[in-house]
CSV table of N, CA and C in Angstrom, one decimal:
chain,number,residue,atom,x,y,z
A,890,UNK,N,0.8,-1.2,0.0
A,890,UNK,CA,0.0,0.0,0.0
A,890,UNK,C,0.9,1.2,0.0
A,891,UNK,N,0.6,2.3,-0.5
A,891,UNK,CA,1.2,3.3,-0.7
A,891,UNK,C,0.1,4.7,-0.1
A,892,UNK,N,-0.7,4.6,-0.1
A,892,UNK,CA,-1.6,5.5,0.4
A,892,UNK,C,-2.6,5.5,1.7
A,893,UNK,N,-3.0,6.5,2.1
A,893,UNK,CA,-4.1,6.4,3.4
A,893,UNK,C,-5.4,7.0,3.1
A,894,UNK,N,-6.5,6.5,2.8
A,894,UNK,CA,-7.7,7.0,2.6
A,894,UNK,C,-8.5,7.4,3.9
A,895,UNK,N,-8.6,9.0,4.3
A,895,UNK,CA,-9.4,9.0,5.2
A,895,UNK,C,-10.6,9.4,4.9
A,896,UNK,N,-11.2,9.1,5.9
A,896,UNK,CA,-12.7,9.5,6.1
A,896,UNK,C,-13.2,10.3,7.6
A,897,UNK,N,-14.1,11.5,7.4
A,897,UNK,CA,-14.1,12.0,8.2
A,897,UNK,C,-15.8,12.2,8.7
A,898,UNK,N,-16.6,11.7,10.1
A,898,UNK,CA,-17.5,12.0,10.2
A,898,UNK,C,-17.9,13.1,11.2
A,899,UNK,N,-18.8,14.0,11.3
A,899,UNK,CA,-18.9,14.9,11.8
A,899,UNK,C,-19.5,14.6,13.1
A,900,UNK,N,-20.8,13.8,13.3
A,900,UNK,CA,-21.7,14.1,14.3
A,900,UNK,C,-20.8,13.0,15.5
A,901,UNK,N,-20.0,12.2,15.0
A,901,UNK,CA,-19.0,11.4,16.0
A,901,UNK,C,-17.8,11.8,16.2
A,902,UNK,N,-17.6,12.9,15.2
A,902,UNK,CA,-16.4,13.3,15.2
A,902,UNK,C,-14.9,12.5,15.5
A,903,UNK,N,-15.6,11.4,14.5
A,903,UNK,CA,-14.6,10.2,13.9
A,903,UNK,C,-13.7,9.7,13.1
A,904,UNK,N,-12.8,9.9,12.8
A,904,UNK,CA,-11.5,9.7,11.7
A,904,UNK,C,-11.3,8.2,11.2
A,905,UNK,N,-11.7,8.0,10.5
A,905,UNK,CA,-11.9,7.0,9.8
A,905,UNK,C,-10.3,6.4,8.8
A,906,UNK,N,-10.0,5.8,8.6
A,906,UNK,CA,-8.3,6.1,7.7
A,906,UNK,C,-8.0,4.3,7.3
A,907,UNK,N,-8.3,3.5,5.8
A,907,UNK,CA,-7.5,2.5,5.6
A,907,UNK,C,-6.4,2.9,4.4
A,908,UNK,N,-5.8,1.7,4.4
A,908,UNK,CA,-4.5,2.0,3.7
A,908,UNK,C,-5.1,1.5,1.9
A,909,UNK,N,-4.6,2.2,1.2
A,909,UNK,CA,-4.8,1.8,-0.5
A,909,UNK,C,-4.0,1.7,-1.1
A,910,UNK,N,-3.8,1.0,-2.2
A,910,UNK,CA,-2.3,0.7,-3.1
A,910,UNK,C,-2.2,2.0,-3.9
A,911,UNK,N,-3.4,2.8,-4.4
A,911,UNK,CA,-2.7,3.8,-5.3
A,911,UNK,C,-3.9,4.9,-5.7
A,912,UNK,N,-4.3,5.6,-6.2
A,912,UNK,CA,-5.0,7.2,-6.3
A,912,UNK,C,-5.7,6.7,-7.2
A,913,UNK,N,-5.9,5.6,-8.3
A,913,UNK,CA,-6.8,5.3,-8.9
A,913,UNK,C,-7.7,5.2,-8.6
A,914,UNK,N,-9.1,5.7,-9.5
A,914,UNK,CA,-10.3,5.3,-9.2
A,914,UNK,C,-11.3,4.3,-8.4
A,915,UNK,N,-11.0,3.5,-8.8
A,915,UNK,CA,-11.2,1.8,-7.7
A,915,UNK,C,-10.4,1.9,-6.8
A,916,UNK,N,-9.1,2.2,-6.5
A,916,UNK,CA,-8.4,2.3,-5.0
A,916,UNK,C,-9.7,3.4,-4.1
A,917,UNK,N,-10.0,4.0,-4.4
A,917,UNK,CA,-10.1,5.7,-3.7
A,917,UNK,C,-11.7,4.8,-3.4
A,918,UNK,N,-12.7,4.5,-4.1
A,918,UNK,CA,-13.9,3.8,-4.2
A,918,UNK,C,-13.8,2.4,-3.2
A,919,UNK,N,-13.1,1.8,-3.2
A,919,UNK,CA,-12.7,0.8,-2.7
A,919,UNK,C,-12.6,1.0,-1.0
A,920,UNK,N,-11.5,2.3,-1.1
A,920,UNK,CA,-11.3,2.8,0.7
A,920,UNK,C,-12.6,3.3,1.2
A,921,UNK,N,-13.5,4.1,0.4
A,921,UNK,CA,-14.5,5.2,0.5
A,921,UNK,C,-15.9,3.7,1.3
A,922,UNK,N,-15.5,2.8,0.6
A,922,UNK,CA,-16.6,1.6,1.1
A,922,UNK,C,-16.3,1.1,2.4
A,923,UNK,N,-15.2,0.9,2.2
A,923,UNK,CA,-14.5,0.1,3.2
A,923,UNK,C,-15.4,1.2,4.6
A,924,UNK,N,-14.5,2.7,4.6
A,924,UNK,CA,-14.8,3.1,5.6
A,924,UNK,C,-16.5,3.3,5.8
A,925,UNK,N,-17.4,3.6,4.7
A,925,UNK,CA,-18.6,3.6,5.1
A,925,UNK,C,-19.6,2.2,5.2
A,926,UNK,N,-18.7,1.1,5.1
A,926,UNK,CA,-19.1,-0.2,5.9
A,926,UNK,C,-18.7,-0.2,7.8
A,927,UNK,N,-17.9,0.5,8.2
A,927,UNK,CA,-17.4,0.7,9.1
A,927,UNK,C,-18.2,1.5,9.8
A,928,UNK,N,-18.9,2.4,9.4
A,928,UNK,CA,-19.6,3.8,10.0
A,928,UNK,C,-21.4,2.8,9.9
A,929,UNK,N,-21.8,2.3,8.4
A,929,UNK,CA,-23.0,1.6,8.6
A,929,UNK,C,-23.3,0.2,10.0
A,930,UNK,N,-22.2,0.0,10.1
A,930,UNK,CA,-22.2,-1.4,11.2
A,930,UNK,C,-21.7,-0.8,12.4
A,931,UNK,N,-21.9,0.6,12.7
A,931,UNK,CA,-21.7,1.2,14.0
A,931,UNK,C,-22.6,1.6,14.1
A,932,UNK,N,-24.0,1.8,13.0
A,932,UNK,CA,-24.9,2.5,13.0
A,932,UNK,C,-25.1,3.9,12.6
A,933,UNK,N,-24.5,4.6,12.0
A,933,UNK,CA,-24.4,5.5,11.3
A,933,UNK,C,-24.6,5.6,9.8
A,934,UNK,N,-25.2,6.4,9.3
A,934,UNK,CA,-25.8,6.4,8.2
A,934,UNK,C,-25.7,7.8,7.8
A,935,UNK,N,-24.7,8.3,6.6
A,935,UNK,CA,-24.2,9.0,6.4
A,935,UNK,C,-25.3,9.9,5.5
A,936,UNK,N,-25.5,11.5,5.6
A,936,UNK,CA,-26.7,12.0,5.0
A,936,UNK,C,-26.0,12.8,3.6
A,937,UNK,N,-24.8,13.4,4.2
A,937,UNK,CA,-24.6,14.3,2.9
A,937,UNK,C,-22.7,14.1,3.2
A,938,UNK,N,-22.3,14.4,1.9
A,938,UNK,CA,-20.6,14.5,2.0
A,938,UNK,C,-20.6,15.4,1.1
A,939,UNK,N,-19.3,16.3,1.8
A,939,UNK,CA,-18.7,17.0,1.5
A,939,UNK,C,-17.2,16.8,0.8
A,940,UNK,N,-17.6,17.5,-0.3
A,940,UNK,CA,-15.9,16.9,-0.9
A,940,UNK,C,-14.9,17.7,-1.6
A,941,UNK,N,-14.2,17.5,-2.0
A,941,UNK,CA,-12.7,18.4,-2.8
A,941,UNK,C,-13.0,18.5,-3.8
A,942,UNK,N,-13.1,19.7,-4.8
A,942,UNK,CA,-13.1,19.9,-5.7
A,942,UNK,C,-13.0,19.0,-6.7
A,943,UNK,N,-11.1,18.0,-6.4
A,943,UNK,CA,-10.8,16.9,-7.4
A,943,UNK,C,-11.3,15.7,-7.6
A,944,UNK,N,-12.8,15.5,-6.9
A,944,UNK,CA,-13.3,14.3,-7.0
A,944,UNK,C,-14.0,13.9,-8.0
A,945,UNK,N,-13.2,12.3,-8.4
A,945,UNK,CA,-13.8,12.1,-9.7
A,945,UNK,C,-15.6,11.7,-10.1
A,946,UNK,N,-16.2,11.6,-11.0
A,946,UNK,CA,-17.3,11.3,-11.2
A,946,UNK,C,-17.6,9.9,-10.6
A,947,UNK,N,-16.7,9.1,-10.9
A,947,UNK,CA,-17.0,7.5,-9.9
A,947,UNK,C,-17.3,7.3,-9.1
A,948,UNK,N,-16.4,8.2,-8.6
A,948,UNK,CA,-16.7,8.2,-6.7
A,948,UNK,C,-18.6,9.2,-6.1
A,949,UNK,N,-18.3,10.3,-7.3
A,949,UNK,CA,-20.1,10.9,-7.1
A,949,UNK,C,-20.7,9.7,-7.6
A,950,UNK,N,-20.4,9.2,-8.5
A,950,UNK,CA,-21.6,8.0,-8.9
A,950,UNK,C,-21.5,6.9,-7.7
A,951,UNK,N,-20.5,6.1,-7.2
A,951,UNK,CA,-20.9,5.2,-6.0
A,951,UNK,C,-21.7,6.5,-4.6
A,952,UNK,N,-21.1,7.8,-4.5
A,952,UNK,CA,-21.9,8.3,-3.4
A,952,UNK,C,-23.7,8.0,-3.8
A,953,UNK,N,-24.1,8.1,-5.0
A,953,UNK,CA,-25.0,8.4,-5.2
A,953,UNK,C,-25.4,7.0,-5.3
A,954,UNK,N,-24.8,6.1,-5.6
A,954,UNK,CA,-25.4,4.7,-5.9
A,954,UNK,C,-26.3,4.5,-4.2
A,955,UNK,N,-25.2,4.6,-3.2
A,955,UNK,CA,-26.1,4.6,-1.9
A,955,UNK,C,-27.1,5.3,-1.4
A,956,UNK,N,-27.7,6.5,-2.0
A,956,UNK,CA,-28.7,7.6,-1.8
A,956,UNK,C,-28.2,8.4,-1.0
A,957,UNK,N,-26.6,9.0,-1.1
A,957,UNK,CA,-26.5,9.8,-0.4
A,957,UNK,C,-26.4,11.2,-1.2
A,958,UNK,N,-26.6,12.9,-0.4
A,958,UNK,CA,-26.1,13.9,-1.2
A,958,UNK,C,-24.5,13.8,-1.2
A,959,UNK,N,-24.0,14.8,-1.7
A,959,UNK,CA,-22.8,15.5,-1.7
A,959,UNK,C,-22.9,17.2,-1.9
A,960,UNK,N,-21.7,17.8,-1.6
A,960,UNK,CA,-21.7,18.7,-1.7
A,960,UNK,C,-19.9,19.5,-2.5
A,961,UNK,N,-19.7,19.6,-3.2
A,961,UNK,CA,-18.2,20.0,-3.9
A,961,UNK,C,-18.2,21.4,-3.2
A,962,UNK,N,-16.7,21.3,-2.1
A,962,UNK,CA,-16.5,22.6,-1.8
A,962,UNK,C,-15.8,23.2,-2.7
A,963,UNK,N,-15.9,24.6,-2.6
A,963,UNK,CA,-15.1,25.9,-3.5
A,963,UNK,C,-13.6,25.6,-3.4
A,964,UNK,N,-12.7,26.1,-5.0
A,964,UNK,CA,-11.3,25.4,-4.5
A,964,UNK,C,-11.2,26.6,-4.1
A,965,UNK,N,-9.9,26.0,-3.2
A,965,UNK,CA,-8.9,27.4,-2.4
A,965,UNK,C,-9.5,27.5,-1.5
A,966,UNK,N,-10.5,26.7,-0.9
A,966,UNK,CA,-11.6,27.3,0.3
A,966,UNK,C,-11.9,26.2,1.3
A,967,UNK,N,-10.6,26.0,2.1
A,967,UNK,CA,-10.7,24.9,2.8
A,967,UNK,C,-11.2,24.8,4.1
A,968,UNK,N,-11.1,25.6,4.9
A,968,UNK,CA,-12.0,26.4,6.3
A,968,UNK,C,-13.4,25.6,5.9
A,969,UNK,N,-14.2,25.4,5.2
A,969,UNK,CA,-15.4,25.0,5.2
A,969,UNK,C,-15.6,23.4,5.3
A,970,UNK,N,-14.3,23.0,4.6
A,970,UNK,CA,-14.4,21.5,4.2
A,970,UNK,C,-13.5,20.8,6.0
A,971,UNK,N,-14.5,20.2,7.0
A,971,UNK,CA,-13.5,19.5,7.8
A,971,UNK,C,-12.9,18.2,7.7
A,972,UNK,N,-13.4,17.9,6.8
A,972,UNK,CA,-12.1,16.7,6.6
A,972,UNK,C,-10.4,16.8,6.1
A,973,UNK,N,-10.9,18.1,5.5
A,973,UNK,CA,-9.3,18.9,5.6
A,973,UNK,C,-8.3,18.8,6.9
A,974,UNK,N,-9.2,19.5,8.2
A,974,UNK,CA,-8.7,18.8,9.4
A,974,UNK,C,-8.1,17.9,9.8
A,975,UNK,N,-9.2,17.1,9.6
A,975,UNK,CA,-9.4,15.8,10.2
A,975,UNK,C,-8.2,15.2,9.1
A,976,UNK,N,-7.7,15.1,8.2
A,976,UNK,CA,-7.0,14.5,7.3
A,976,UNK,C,-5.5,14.8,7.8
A,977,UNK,N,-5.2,16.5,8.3
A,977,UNK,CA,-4.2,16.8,8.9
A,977,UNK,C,-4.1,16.5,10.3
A,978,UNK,N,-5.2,16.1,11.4
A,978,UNK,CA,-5.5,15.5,12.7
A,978,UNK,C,-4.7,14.1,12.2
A,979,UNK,N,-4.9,13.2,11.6
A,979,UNK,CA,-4.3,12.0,10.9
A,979,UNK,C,-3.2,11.4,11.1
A,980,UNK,N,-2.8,12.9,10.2
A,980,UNK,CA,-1.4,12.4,9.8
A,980,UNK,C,-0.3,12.8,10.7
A,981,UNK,N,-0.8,13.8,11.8
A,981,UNK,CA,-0.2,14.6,13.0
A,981,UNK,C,0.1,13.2,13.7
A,982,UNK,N,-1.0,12.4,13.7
A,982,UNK,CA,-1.3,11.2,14.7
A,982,UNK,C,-0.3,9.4,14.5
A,983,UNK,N,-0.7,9.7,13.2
A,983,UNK,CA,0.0,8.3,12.2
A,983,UNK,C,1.2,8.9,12.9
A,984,UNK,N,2.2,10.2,11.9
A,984,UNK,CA,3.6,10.5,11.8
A,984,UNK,C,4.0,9.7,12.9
A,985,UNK,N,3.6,10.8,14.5
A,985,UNK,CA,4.0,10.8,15.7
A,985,UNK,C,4.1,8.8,15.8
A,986,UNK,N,2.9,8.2,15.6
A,986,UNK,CA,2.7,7.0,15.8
A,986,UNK,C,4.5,6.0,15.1
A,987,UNK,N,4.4,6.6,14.0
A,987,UNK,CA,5.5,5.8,13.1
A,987,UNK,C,7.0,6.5,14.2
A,988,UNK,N,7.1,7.2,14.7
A,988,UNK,CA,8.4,7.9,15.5
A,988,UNK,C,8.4,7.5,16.6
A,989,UNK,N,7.5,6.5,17.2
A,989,UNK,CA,7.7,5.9,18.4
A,989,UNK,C,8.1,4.4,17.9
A,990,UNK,N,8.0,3.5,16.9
A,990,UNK,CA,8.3,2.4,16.3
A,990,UNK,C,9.9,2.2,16.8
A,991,UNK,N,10.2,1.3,16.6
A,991,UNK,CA,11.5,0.4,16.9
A,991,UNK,C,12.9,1.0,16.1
A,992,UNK,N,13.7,1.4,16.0
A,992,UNK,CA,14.5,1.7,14.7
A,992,UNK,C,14.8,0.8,13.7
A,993,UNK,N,14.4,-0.7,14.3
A,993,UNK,CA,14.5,-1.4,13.1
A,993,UNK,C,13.3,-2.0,12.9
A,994,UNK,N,12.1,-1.3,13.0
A,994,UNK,CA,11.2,-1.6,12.3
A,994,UNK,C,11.1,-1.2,10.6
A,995,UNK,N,10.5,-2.6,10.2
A,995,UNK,CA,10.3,-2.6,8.5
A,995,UNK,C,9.3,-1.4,8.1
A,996,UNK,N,10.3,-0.2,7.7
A,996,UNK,CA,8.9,0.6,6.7
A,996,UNK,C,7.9,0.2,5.8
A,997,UNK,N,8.6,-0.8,5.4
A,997,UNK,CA,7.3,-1.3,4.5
A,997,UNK,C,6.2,-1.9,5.0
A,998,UNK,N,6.6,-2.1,6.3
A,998,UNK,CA,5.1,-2.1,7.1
A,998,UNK,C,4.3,-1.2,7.9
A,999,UNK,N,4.1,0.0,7.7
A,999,UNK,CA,3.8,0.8,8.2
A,999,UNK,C,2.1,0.8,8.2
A,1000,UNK,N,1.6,0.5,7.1
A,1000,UNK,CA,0.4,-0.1,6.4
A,1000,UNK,C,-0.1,-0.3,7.6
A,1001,UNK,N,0.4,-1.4,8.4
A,1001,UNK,CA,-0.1,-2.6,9.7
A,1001,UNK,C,-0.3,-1.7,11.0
A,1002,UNK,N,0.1,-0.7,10.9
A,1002,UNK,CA,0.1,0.5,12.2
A,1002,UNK,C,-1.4,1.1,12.1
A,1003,UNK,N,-1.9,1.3,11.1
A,1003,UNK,CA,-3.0,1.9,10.3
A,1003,UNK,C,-4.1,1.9,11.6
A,1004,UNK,N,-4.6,0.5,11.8
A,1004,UNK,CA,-5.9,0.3,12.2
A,1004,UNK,C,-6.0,0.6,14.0
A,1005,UNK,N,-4.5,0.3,14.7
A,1005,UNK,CA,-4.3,0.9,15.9
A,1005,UNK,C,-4.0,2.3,15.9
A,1006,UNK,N,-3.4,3.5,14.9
A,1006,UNK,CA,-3.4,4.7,15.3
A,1006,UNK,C,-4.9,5.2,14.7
A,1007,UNK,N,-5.8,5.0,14.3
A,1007,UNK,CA,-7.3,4.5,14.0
A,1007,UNK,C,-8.1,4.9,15.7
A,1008,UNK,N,-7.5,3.3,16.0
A,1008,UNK,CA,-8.2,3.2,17.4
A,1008,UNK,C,-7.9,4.6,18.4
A,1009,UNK,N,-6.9,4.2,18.8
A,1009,UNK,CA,-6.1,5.5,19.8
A,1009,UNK,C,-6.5,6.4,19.5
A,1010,UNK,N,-6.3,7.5,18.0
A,1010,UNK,CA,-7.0,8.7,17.6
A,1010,UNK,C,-8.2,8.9,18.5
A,1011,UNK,N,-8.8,8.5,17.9
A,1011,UNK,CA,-10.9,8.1,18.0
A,1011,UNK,C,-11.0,8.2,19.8
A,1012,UNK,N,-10.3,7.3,20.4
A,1012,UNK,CA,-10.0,7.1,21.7
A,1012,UNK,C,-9.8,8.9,22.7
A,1013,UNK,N,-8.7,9.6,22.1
A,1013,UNK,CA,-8.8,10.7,22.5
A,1013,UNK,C,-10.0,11.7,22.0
A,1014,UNK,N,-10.6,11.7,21.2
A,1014,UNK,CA,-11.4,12.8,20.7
A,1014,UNK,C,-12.9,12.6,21.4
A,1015,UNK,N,-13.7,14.1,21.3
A,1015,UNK,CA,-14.6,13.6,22.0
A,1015,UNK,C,-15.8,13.6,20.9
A,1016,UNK,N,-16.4,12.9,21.1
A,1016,UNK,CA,-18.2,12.9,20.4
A,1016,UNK,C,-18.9,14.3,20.4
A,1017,UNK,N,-19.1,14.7,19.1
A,1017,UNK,CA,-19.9,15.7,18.9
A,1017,UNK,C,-21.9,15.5,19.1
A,1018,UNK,N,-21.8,14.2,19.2
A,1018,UNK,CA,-23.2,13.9,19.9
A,1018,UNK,C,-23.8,13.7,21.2
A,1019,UNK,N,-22.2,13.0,21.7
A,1019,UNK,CA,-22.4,13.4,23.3
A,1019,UNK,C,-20.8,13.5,23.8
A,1020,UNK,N,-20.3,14.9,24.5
A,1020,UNK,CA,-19.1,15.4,24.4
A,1020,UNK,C,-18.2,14.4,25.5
A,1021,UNK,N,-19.1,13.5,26.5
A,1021,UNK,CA,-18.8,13.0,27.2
A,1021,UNK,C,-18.7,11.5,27.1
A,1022,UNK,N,-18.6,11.4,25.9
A,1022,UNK,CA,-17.5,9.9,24.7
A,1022,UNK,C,-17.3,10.4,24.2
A,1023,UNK,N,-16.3,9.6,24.0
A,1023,UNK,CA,-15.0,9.2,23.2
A,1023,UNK,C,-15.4,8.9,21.5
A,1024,UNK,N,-14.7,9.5,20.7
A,1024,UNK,CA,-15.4,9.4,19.1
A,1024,UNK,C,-15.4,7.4,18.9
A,1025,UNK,N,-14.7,6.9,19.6
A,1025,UNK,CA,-14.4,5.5,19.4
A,1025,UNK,C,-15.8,4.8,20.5
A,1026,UNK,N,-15.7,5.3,21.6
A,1026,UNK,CA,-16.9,4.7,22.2
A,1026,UNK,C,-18.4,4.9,21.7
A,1027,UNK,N,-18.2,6.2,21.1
A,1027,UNK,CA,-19.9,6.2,20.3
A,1027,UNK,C,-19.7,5.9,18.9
A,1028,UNK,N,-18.8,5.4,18.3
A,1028,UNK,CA,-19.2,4.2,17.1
A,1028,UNK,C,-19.5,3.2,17.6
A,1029,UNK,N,-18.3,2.6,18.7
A,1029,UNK,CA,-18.3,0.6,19.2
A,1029,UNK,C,-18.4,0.6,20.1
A,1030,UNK,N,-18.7,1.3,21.5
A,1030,UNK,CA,-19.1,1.3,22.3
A,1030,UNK,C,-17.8,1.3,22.9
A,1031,UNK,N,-17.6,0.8,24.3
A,1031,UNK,CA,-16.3,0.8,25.3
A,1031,UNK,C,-15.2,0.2,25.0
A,1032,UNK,N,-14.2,0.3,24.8
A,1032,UNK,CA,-13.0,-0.5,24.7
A,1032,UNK,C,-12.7,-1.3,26.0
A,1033,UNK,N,-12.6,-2.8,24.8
A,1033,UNK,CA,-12.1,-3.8,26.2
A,1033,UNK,C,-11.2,-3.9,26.0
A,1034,UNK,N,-9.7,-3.3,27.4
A,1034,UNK,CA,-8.7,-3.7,26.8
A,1034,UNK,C,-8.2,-4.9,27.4
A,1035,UNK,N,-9.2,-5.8,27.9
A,1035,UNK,CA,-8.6,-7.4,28.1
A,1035,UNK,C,-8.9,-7.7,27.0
A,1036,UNK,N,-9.8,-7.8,26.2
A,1036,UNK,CA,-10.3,-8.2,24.9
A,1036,UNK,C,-9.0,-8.3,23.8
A,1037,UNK,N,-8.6,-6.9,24.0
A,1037,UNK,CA,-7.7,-6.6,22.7
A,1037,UNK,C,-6.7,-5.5,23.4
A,1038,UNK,N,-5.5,-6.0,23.8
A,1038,UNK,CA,-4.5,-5.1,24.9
A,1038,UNK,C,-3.4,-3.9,23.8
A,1039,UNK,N,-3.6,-3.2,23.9
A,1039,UNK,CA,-3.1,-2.4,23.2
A,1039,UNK,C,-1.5,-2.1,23.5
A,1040,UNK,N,-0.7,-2.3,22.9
A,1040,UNK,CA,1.1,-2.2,23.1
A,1040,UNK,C,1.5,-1.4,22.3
A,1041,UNK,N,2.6,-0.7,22.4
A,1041,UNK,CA,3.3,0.4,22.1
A,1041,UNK,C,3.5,-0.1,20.2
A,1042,UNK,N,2.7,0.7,19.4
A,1042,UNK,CA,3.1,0.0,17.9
A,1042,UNK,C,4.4,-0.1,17.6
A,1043,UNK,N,5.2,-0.9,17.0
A,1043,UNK,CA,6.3,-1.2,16.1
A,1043,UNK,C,7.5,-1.7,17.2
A,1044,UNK,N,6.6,-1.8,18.4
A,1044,UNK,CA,7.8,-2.2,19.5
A,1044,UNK,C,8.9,-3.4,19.0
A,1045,UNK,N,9.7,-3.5,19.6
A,1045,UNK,CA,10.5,-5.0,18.9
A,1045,UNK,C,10.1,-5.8,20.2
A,1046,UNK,N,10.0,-7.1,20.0
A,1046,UNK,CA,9.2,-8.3,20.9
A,1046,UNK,C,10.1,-9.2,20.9
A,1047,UNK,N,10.6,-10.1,22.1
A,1047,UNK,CA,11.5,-11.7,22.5
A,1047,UNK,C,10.1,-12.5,22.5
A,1048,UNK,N,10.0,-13.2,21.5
A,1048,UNK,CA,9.3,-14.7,21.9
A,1048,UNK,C,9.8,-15.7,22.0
A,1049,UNK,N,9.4,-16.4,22.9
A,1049,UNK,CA,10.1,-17.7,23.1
A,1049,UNK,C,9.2,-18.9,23.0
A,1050,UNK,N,9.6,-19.3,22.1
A,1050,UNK,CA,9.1,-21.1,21.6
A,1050,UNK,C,9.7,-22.0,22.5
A,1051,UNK,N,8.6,-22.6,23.1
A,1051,UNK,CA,9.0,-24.1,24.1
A,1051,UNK,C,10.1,-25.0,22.9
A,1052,UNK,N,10.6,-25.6,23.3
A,1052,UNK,CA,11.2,-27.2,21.8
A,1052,UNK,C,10.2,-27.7,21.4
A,1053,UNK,N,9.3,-28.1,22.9
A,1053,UNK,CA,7.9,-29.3,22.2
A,1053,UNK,C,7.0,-28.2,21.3
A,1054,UNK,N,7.3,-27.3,21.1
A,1054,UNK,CA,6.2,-26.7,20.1
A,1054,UNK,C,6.9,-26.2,18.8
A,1055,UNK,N,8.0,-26.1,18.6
A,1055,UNK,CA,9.0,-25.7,17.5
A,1055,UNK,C,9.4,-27.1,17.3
A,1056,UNK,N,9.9,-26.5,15.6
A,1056,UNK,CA,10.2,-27.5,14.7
A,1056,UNK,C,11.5,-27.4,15.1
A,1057,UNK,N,12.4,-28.7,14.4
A,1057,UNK,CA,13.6,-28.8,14.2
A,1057,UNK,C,14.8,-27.2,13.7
């Protein structure tokens, strides 16, 4: 993957972000689902989007395939559009995220960081529907962190395999 498709919702004040191989049409469509599969199975149902000038017709045609509006903001006129923000809230987050990593962590897997600086983001922000959650607890409700323990991304790890469980 080479790219990060975000998505930005307003009334959760949620940052939505998967990774895509490339700016093509079907990459950009492809993330755009991903994330609003993600926002529909939290219960959110998106009414109108707001978008960048450079968006291509495909992507208005799948918005529209779902029954949603859109809206093309003015170019040069970014103040109005918040996923402008939210896109730079992101990458503020990812960067910092990737500069706590290991020094010998593989760049080429940076991709794999994606869905936990995701979580954590969402984690700090608060809900614009109720200011008192967390943008992550009012999509999925509470974070269990017995469930799923959260560790420092790109740390380097000692495992140790018994013999009776390793091969020769």
């Amino acid at each position: 993957n080479a790219y990060v498709f975000v998505l930005y919702d307003y009334d959760s004040n949620s940052i939505l972000a998967v990774p895509i191989k490339n700016r093509t049409k079907s990459s950009l469509i492809q993330g755009f689902q991903t994330c609003l599969y993600d926002l529909t199975r939290a219960g959110i149902r998106p009414i109108i989007h707001r978008l960048d000038n450079e968006i291509s017709k495909d992507m208005i045609a799948e918005i529209e395939k779902h029954k949603m509006n859109y809206q093309i903001a003015a170019p040069g006129d970014h103040r109005l559009n918040f996923a402008e923000r939210a896109i730079q809230t992101f990458k503020n987050h990812f960067v910092s995220t990737l500069h706590g990593c290991d020094p010998a962590f593989p760049a080429n897997q940076w991709d794999r960081l994606i869905p936990q600086a995701v979580i954590t983001l969402n984690m700090v922000r608060p809900s614009r529907i109720n200011p008192k959650l967390s943008a992550y607890t009012q999509l999925w409700g509470i974070f269990d962190f017995e469930r799923t323990p959260l560790a420092p991304p790109g740390c380097k790890v000692v495992i140790h395999e018994r013999p009776q469980e390793r091969g020769t």
